[in-house]
Amino acid sequence: SLVLFGEEVVGIDPWTALIAKLGLGGSLGRDAVLDALNAAGEATGLPLIIFIDALNETQPDRRRWQGWLPPMLEQVKRRPFLKLCVSCRETYVREVMPPRFDIPVVEHNGFLGKEYEALFAFFQHYGLGVPAEPLLQEEFANPLFLRLVCEALRDSATQAIPAGREGIRAII
């Protein structure tokens, strides 16, 4: 699999960014690279997935994906061992995705329903003390929010969420 982040597509088209990320520079064109990736997938007997995460973070204009995605999908579809998976924050879908673009959509709800397990795992990963009282804020279902809280705690002198309602407010 390959992962490209929307923020890495700066002032260029996505294929150029992907080729550069692979360290191939201008030595191979898009079709040669896609054919090589398809051959790699075929050699394993499994599809090679090109993930492009956070289309909405593309600068200076995330709306360019409306023109980029349809031909990208067609180029990938021509190669049986390649697949394309993209992600975009729900807030930006209308701005980023082409109108009437018919692709399967999966909504990711973060850690909804598993907030405590996620919190425990994150705090353990960051070497933090697990809170003595349950954190009931729904924001803890958001992986990015949880990461930012853990990084704020790690970088603070406390290394743990102070008790009481004001404790979490101070960290946030």
Tab-separated table of C-alpha atoms in Angstrom:
chain	number	residue	atom	x	y	z
A	1	SER	CA	0.000	0.000	0.000
A	2	LEU	CA	0.989	3.592	-0.521
A	3	VAL	CA	-0.105	6.552	1.558
A	4	LEU	CA	-0.152	10.107	0.317
A	5	PHE	CA	-1.442	12.971	2.439
A	6	GLY	CA	-3.493	15.785	0.955
A	7	GLU	CA	-1.059	18.289	2.461
A	8	GLU	CA	1.711	16.757	0.292
A	9	VAL	CA	-0.117	17.717	-2.899
A	10	VAL	CA	1.069	21.308	-3.042
A	11	GLY	CA	0.863	23.172	-6.335
A	12	ILE	CA	1.169	19.960	-8.340
A	13	ASP	CA	-1.096	17.152	-9.377
A	14	PRO	CA	-1.457	14.083	-7.124
A	15	TRP	CA	0.432	11.707	-9.415
A	16	THR	CA	3.465	13.996	-9.473
A	17	ALA	CA	3.361	14.183	-5.669
A	18	LEU	CA	3.063	10.378	-5.398
A	19	ILE	CA	5.933	9.770	-7.833
A	20	ALA	CA	8.096	12.249	-5.915
A	21	LYS	CA	7.193	10.559	-2.613
A	22	LEU	CA	8.348	7.242	-4.065
A	23	GLY	CA	11.688	8.916	-4.806
A	24	LEU	CA	11.371	8.404	-8.541
A	25	GLY	CA	11.646	12.072	-9.474
A	26	GLY	CA	10.971	12.633	-13.158
A	27	SER	CA	12.592	9.391	-14.288
A	28	LEU	CA	9.281	7.596	-14.822
A	29	GLY	CA	5.959	8.908	-16.024
A	30	ARG	CA	2.587	8.338	-14.385
A	31	ASP	CA	1.584	5.357	-16.543
A	32	ALA	CA	4.917	3.566	-16.030
A	33	VAL	CA	4.647	4.019	-12.257
A	34	LEU	CA	1.021	2.834	-12.188
A	35	ASP	CA	1.926	-0.180	-14.317
A	36	ALA	CA	4.810	-1.017	-11.950
A	37	LEU	CA	2.519	-0.684	-8.911
A	38	ASN	CA	-0.072	-2.879	-10.620
A	39	ALA	CA	2.640	-5.487	-11.304
A	40	ALA	CA	3.634	-5.373	-7.614
A	41	GLY	CA	0.036	-6.046	-6.637
A	42	GLU	CA	-0.231	-8.845	-9.164
A	43	ALA	CA	2.977	-10.436	-7.834
A	44	THR	CA	1.414	-10.651	-4.368
A	45	GLY	CA	-1.972	-11.745	-5.674
A	46	LEU	CA	-3.527	-8.883	-3.705
A	47	PRO	CA	-4.523	-5.381	-4.699
A	48	LEU	CA	-2.109	-2.561	-4.016
A	49	ILE	CA	-4.081	0.258	-2.425
A	50	ILE	CA	-3.203	3.891	-2.968
A	51	PHE	CA	-4.501	5.808	0.043
A	52	ILE	CA	-4.836	9.564	-0.210
A	53	ASP	CA	-5.705	10.869	3.220
A	54	ALA	CA	-7.238	14.244	4.043
A	55	LEU	CA	-7.992	15.626	0.596
A	56	ASN	CA	-9.321	18.684	2.405
A	57	GLU	CA	-5.786	19.589	3.537
A	58	THR	CA	-4.542	20.193	-0.004
A	59	GLN	CA	-3.290	23.742	-0.456
A	60	PRO	CA	-3.699	26.238	-1.950
A	61	ASP	CA	-7.012	24.987	-3.365
A	62	ARG	CA	-8.630	21.755	-2.171
A	63	ARG	CA	-11.335	22.172	-4.828
A	64	ARG	CA	-8.873	20.961	-7.478
A	65	TRP	CA	-9.741	17.418	-6.390
A	66	GLN	CA	-13.034	17.847	-8.233
A	67	GLY	CA	-11.055	17.777	-11.468
A	68	TRP	CA	-8.363	15.361	-10.349
A	69	LEU	CA	-10.443	12.509	-8.913
A	70	PRO	CA	-12.463	11.354	-11.958
A	71	PRO	CA	-9.425	10.785	-14.212
A	72	MET	CA	-7.439	9.310	-11.307
A	73	LEU	CA	-10.167	6.775	-10.687
A	74	GLU	CA	-10.273	5.868	-14.390
A	75	GLN	CA	-6.481	5.412	-14.491
A	76	VAL	CA	-6.628	3.129	-11.461
A	77	LYS	CA	-9.645	1.164	-12.759
A	78	ARG	CA	-7.672	0.178	-15.880
A	79	ARG	CA	-5.251	-1.723	-13.660
A	80	PRO	CA	-6.871	-4.735	-11.959
A	81	PHE	CA	-4.436	-4.891	-9.026
A	82	LEU	CA	-4.689	-1.218	-8.079
A	83	LYS	CA	-7.310	0.336	-5.814
A	84	LEU	CA	-7.808	3.927	-4.720
A	85	CYS	CA	-9.049	4.973	-1.283
A	86	VAL	CA	-9.444	8.639	-0.368
A	87	SER	CA	-10.538	10.406	2.789
A	88	CYS	CA	-11.996	13.819	3.451
A	89	ARG	CA	-13.479	15.473	6.514
A	90	GLU	CA	-17.246	15.565	6.217
A	91	THR	CA	-17.252	19.353	6.506
A	92	TYR	CA	-15.372	19.657	3.191
A	93	VAL	CA	-16.951	16.872	1.109
A	94	ARG	CA	-19.057	19.218	-1.029
A	95	GLU	CA	-16.051	21.411	-1.688
A	96	VAL	CA	-13.648	18.566	-2.491
A	97	MET	CA	-15.633	15.816	-4.169
A	98	PRO	CA	-16.925	16.212	-7.720
A	99	PRO	CA	-20.711	16.514	-8.047
A	100	ARG	CA	-22.432	13.196	-8.814
A	101	PHE	CA	-19.171	11.294	-8.230
A	102	ASP	CA	-20.356	7.735	-7.734
A	103	ILE	CA	-17.988	5.934	-5.386
A	104	PRO	CA	-18.622	3.854	-2.256
A	105	VAL	CA	-18.722	6.013	0.876
A	106	VAL	CA	-17.821	4.875	4.377
A	107	GLU	CA	-18.383	7.178	7.331
A	108	HIS	CA	-15.809	6.831	10.097
A	109	ASN	CA	-17.178	7.641	13.542
A	110	GLY	CA	-13.837	7.548	15.305
A	111	PHE	CA	-13.978	5.786	18.649
A	112	LEU	CA	-17.727	6.181	19.146
A	113	GLY	CA	-18.854	3.566	21.639
A	114	LYS	CA	-15.237	2.702	22.516
A	115	GLU	CA	-14.154	6.011	24.027
A	116	TYR	CA	-12.836	4.565	27.308
A	117	GLU	CA	-10.816	1.830	25.578
A	118	ALA	CA	-9.343	4.384	23.167
A	119	LEU	CA	-8.558	6.814	25.976
A	120	PHE	CA	-6.826	4.074	27.981
A	121	ALA	CA	-4.774	2.940	24.957
A	122	PHE	CA	-3.776	6.494	24.003
A	123	PHE	CA	-2.821	7.455	27.560
A	124	GLN	CA	-0.777	4.282	27.886
A	125	HIS	CA	0.959	4.948	24.532
A	126	TYR	CA	1.887	8.485	25.602
A	127	GLY	CA	3.044	7.320	29.058
A	128	LEU	CA	0.327	9.266	30.860
A	129	GLY	CA	-1.623	8.503	33.990
A	130	VAL	CA	-5.100	7.245	33.159
A	131	PRO	CA	-7.740	9.590	34.622
A	132	ALA	CA	-9.178	8.481	37.965
A	133	GLU	CA	-12.645	9.660	36.955
A	134	PRO	CA	-14.416	8.939	33.679
A	135	LEU	CA	-14.153	11.594	30.986
A	136	LEU	CA	-17.633	11.936	29.581
A	137	GLN	CA	-16.961	14.534	26.896
A	138	GLU	CA	-18.097	13.232	23.508
A	139	GLU	CA	-15.005	14.782	21.940
A	140	PHE	CA	-13.005	11.786	23.189
A	141	ALA	CA	-14.564	9.756	20.361
A	142	ASN	CA	-12.547	11.932	17.951
A	143	PRO	CA	-9.066	10.394	17.391
A	144	LEU	CA	-7.450	13.739	16.551
A	145	PHE	CA	-8.881	15.377	19.681
A	146	LEU	CA	-7.629	12.498	21.822
A	147	ARG	CA	-4.180	12.742	20.268
A	148	LEU	CA	-4.003	16.489	20.865
A	149	VAL	CA	-5.064	16.103	24.495
A	150	CYS	CA	-2.405	13.433	25.026
A	151	GLU	CA	0.279	15.570	23.389
A	152	ALA	CA	-0.736	18.576	25.505
A	153	LEU	CA	-0.527	16.459	28.655
A	154	ARG	CA	2.773	14.903	27.667
A	155	ASP	CA	4.261	18.333	26.998
A	156	SER	CA	2.927	19.802	30.250
A	157	ALA	CA	4.394	19.362	33.680
A	158	THR	CA	1.331	17.497	34.968
A	159	GLN	CA	1.442	14.309	32.855
A	160	ALA	CA	-2.161	13.643	33.932
A	161	ILE	CA	-5.537	15.340	33.759
A	162	PRO	CA	-6.128	17.236	36.989
A	163	ALA	CA	-9.245	16.072	38.879
A	164	GLY	CA	-12.531	17.876	38.435
A	165	ARG	CA	-14.243	19.641	35.576
A	166	GLU	CA	-11.705	22.454	35.523
A	167	GLY	CA	-8.876	19.948	35.024
A	168	ILE	CA	-9.920	18.949	31.509
A	169	ARG	CA	-10.722	22.565	30.639
A	170	ALA	CA	-7.195	23.602	31.557
A	171	ILE	CA	-5.717	20.961	29.240
A	172	ILE	CA	-8.027	21.814	26.369
